[in-house]
Amino acid sequence: MKPQSNEVIKKNIVEQLAWNDAIDANKVQVEIKDKKVILTGSVPSYSSKIDAAREAMSVAGNFEIDNQLTVKFEAKQDIPNDFEMTENIQNMLKWNSDINPVNIRVETDKGVVSLSGTVSRSWEKTKAEKMIHATKGVVDVVNNIKVKPSSVRSDAAIEKDLKRALERNPLIVEDSLFVEVENGVIYVSGSVTTESIRDEILDQAINTAGVVDVVNEITIG
């Protein structure tokens, strides 16, 4: 298949952003430079910022996404202050039965939420951050949570479990992937045809017992 020109890719991204009704893309600008898609301008919420990057990635192929969007709330919105946001997020974590929030610390400074502390499973770290995306008043999230598994597993055992999980998934062609585990960190590389398959692979990696972190080096195309 003939590679698409930058102009075509830009057009596709602009149309994709306009198509998604959950994103107010009226003030979003798209630029392509050196195999990189640069998103600038503003959106009305942090969840819109995350969604915009995801939609751009879905049609950008192997291009890197540089998300420089800023969050500008509508004037009529009643935005909570930093203390209220911190309290709201702490309560959300406390009420979620999947996450143990005992060792998670939440701090908010001018709408930027910082998460720190420890959890015992990698997917808890990911889920804690995703829960915050739609919280009113959030302009950015910094996730510094460390994963400290309750029981240490060998790199070989983690790699074996992940490869078996990938083999069981009919959508994933494992021959096109390379998996390596070092000190509990999974490195996944190779090529897949769609963003959804890549996300499925990363979910499998994050959900593998004993994982400390996942490094995504998968390309789409």
Coordinates of C-alpha atoms in Angstrom, one line a residue:
M1 CA 0.0 0.0 0.0
K2 CA 1.3 3.4 -1.0
P3 CA 2.1 5.6 2.1
Q4 CA -0.3 8.4 2.7
S5 CA 1.0 12.0 2.3
N6 CA 1.2 14.3 5.3
E7 CA -1.7 16.3 3.8
V8 CA -4.0 13.3 3.6
I9 CA -3.1 12.2 7.2
K10 CA -3.7 15.7 8.5
K11 CA -7.1 15.8 6.7
N12 CA -8.0 12.4 8.2
I13 CA -7.1 13.5 11.7
V14 CA -9.1 16.8 11.4
E15 CA -12.1 14.8 10.2
Q16 CA -11.7 12.2 12.9
L17 CA -11.6 14.8 15.6
A18 CA -14.7 16.6 14.1
W19 CA -16.5 13.2 13.9
N20 CA -16.2 12.5 17.6
D21 CA -19.0 14.4 19.3
A22 CA -17.4 13.9 22.7
I23 CA -14.5 16.2 21.6
D24 CA -15.1 19.9 21.1
A25 CA -12.4 20.2 18.4
N26 CA -13.3 23.7 17.2
K27 CA -10.2 25.2 18.7
V28 CA -7.8 22.3 17.9
Q29 CA -5.0 22.8 15.4
V30 CA -3.2 19.9 13.7
E31 CA 0.3 20.1 12.3
I32 CA 2.5 17.3 10.9
K33 CA 6.3 17.6 11.1
D34 CA 9.0 15.0 10.9
K35 CA 6.7 11.9 11.4
K36 CA 5.1 13.6 14.3
V37 CA 1.5 14.8 14.7
I38 CA 1.3 18.0 16.8
L39 CA -2.0 18.9 18.5
T40 CA -2.2 22.5 19.7
G41 CA -5.0 24.8 20.8
S42 CA -7.5 24.2 23.6
V43 CA -10.3 21.8 24.7
P44 CA -12.9 22.2 27.4
S45 CA -11.9 19.2 29.6
Y46 CA -8.9 16.9 30.3
S47 CA -10.9 13.9 29.1
S48 CA -11.3 15.7 25.7
K49 CA -7.5 16.2 25.6
I50 CA -7.0 12.5 26.1
D51 CA -9.7 11.6 23.6
A52 CA -8.3 13.9 21.0
A53 CA -4.9 12.2 21.2
R54 CA -6.5 8.8 21.0
E55 CA -8.5 9.7 17.9
A56 CA -5.5 11.2 16.2
M57 CA -3.5 8.1 16.9
S58 CA -6.2 5.9 15.4
V59 CA -5.6 7.3 12.0
A60 CA -2.0 8.5 12.2
G61 CA -0.4 5.1 11.6
N62 CA 3.2 5.1 12.9
F63 CA 3.3 8.9 13.5
E64 CA 4.1 10.0 17.0
I65 CA 1.5 12.1 18.7
D66 CA 2.7 15.3 20.5
N67 CA -0.3 16.4 22.6
Q68 CA 0.2 20.1 23.4
L69 CA -3.5 20.8 23.9
T70 CA -4.4 23.0 26.9
V71 CA -7.6 22.7 28.9
K72 CA -9.7 25.8 29.1
F73 CA -13.0 25.5 31.0
E74 CA -16.1 27.3 29.9
A75 CA -16.7 30.5 31.9
K76 CA -20.1 29.3 33.2
Q77 CA -18.6 26.1 34.8
D78 CA -18.3 25.9 38.5
I79 CA -14.8 24.6 38.9
P80 CA -13.8 23.1 42.3
N81 CA -10.6 24.4 43.9
D82 CA -7.5 22.3 44.4
F83 CA -8.5 21.2 47.9
E84 CA -11.9 20.1 46.7
M85 CA -10.5 18.3 43.7
T86 CA -8.0 16.4 45.9
E87 CA -10.8 15.4 48.3
N88 CA -13.1 14.3 45.4
I89 CA -10.4 12.1 43.8
Q90 CA -9.5 10.6 47.2
N91 CA -13.1 9.6 47.7
M92 CA -13.3 8.1 44.2
L93 CA -10.3 6.0 44.9
K94 CA -11.7 5.0 48.2
W95 CA -15.1 4.0 46.8
N96 CA -13.6 1.9 44.0
S97 CA -13.5 -1.7 45.1
D98 CA -10.7 -2.7 42.6
I99 CA -8.1 -0.3 43.9
N100 CA -6.4 -0.3 47.3
P101 CA -5.9 3.5 48.0
V102 CA -4.2 3.1 51.3
N103 CA -0.7 4.0 50.0
I104 CA -1.8 6.3 47.2
R105 CA -1.1 10.1 47.7
V106 CA -3.1 12.7 45.8
E107 CA -1.9 16.3 45.4
T108 CA -3.5 19.1 43.3
D109 CA -1.8 22.3 42.2
K110 CA -3.7 24.7 39.9
G111 CA -5.7 21.8 38.4
V112 CA -2.6 19.5 37.9
V113 CA -3.2 16.3 39.8
S114 CA -0.1 14.4 41.0
L115 CA -0.4 10.7 42.1
S116 CA 2.4 9.1 44.1
G117 CA 2.8 6.3 46.5
T118 CA 2.6 2.5 45.8
V119 CA 0.2 -0.1 44.6
S120 CA 0.7 -3.9 44.4
R121 CA -0.5 -4.4 40.8
S122 CA 0.4 -2.6 37.6
W123 CA -3.2 -2.3 36.4
E124 CA -4.2 -0.5 39.6
K125 CA -1.8 2.3 38.7
T126 CA -3.3 2.6 35.2
K127 CA -6.9 2.5 36.5
A128 CA -6.3 5.1 39.2
E129 CA -5.1 7.6 36.5
K130 CA -7.9 6.8 34.1
M131 CA -10.5 7.4 36.9
I132 CA -9.3 11.0 37.1
H133 CA -9.6 11.9 33.4
A134 CA -13.2 13.0 33.7
T135 CA -12.9 14.7 37.0
K136 CA -14.1 18.3 36.9
G137 CA -11.3 20.8 37.1
V138 CA -8.4 18.6 36.1
V139 CA -6.0 20.1 33.5
D140 CA -3.3 17.5 33.7
V141 CA -2.3 14.3 35.5
V142 CA 1.2 13.3 36.7
N143 CA 1.3 9.6 37.6
N144 CA 4.3 8.8 39.8
I145 CA 2.8 5.8 41.5
K146 CA 5.3 2.9 41.9
V147 CA 4.3 -0.7 41.6
K148 CA 5.5 -3.0 44.3
P149 CA 4.1 -6.5 43.8
S150 CA 3.1 -8.3 46.9
S151 CA 5.0 -11.3 45.7
V152 CA 8.1 -11.2 43.4
R153 CA 7.9 -13.3 40.3
S154 CA 10.8 -14.1 38.0
D155 CA 11.2 -12.3 34.7
A156 CA 11.0 -15.7 32.9
A157 CA 7.6 -16.5 34.6
I158 CA 6.2 -13.1 33.7
E159 CA 7.3 -13.4 30.1
K160 CA 5.9 -17.0 29.8
D161 CA 2.5 -15.9 31.2
L162 CA 2.2 -13.0 28.9
K163 CA 3.2 -15.0 25.8
R164 CA 0.6 -17.7 26.7
A165 CA -2.1 -15.0 27.1
L166 CA -1.2 -13.5 23.7
E167 CA -1.3 -16.9 22.1
R168 CA -4.9 -17.5 23.4
N169 CA -6.1 -14.3 21.7
P170 CA -7.2 -15.0 18.1
L171 CA -6.8 -11.3 17.1
I172 CA -3.1 -11.2 17.9
V173 CA -0.4 -12.6 15.6
E174 CA 2.3 -13.3 18.2
D175 CA 4.9 -14.0 15.5
S176 CA 5.0 -10.2 14.8
L177 CA 5.7 -9.3 18.4
F178 CA 8.8 -9.3 20.6
V179 CA 8.4 -9.5 24.4
E180 CA 11.2 -9.1 26.9
V181 CA 11.1 -8.7 30.6
E182 CA 13.7 -7.1 32.7
N183 CA 13.4 -6.5 36.5
G184 CA 9.6 -6.9 36.2
V185 CA 9.4 -4.3 33.4
I186 CA 7.8 -5.7 30.2
Y187 CA 9.1 -4.3 26.9
V188 CA 6.8 -5.0 23.9
S189 CA 7.8 -4.3 20.3
G190 CA 6.9 -5.3 16.8
S191 CA 4.1 -4.3 14.4
V192 CA 0.3 -4.6 14.4
T193 CA -2.3 -3.5 12.0
T194 CA -4.6 -1.5 14.2
E195 CA -4.6 0.7 17.4
S196 CA -7.2 -1.6 19.0
I197 CA -4.9 -4.7 18.7
R198 CA -2.0 -2.7 20.1
D199 CA -4.2 -1.6 23.1
E200 CA -5.3 -5.2 23.6
I201 CA -1.7 -6.3 23.8
L202 CA -0.8 -3.6 26.3
D203 CA -3.8 -4.5 28.4
Q204 CA -2.7 -8.1 28.5
A205 CA 0.8 -7.0 29.6
I206 CA -0.5 -4.6 32.3
N207 CA -2.8 -7.3 33.7
T208 CA 0.0 -10.0 33.9
A209 CA 0.8 -10.8 37.6
G210 CA 4.1 -9.5 38.9
V211 CA 4.5 -6.7 36.3
V212 CA 6.1 -3.5 37.5
D213 CA 5.7 -1.4 34.3
V214 CA 5.1 -1.8 30.6
V215 CA 7.1 -0.1 27.9
N216 CA 5.3 0.2 24.6
E217 CA 7.5 0.1 21.5
I218 CA 4.7 -1.3 19.2
T219 CA 4.2 0.3 15.8
I220 CA 1.0 0.4 13.7
G221 CA 1.1 -0.2 10.0

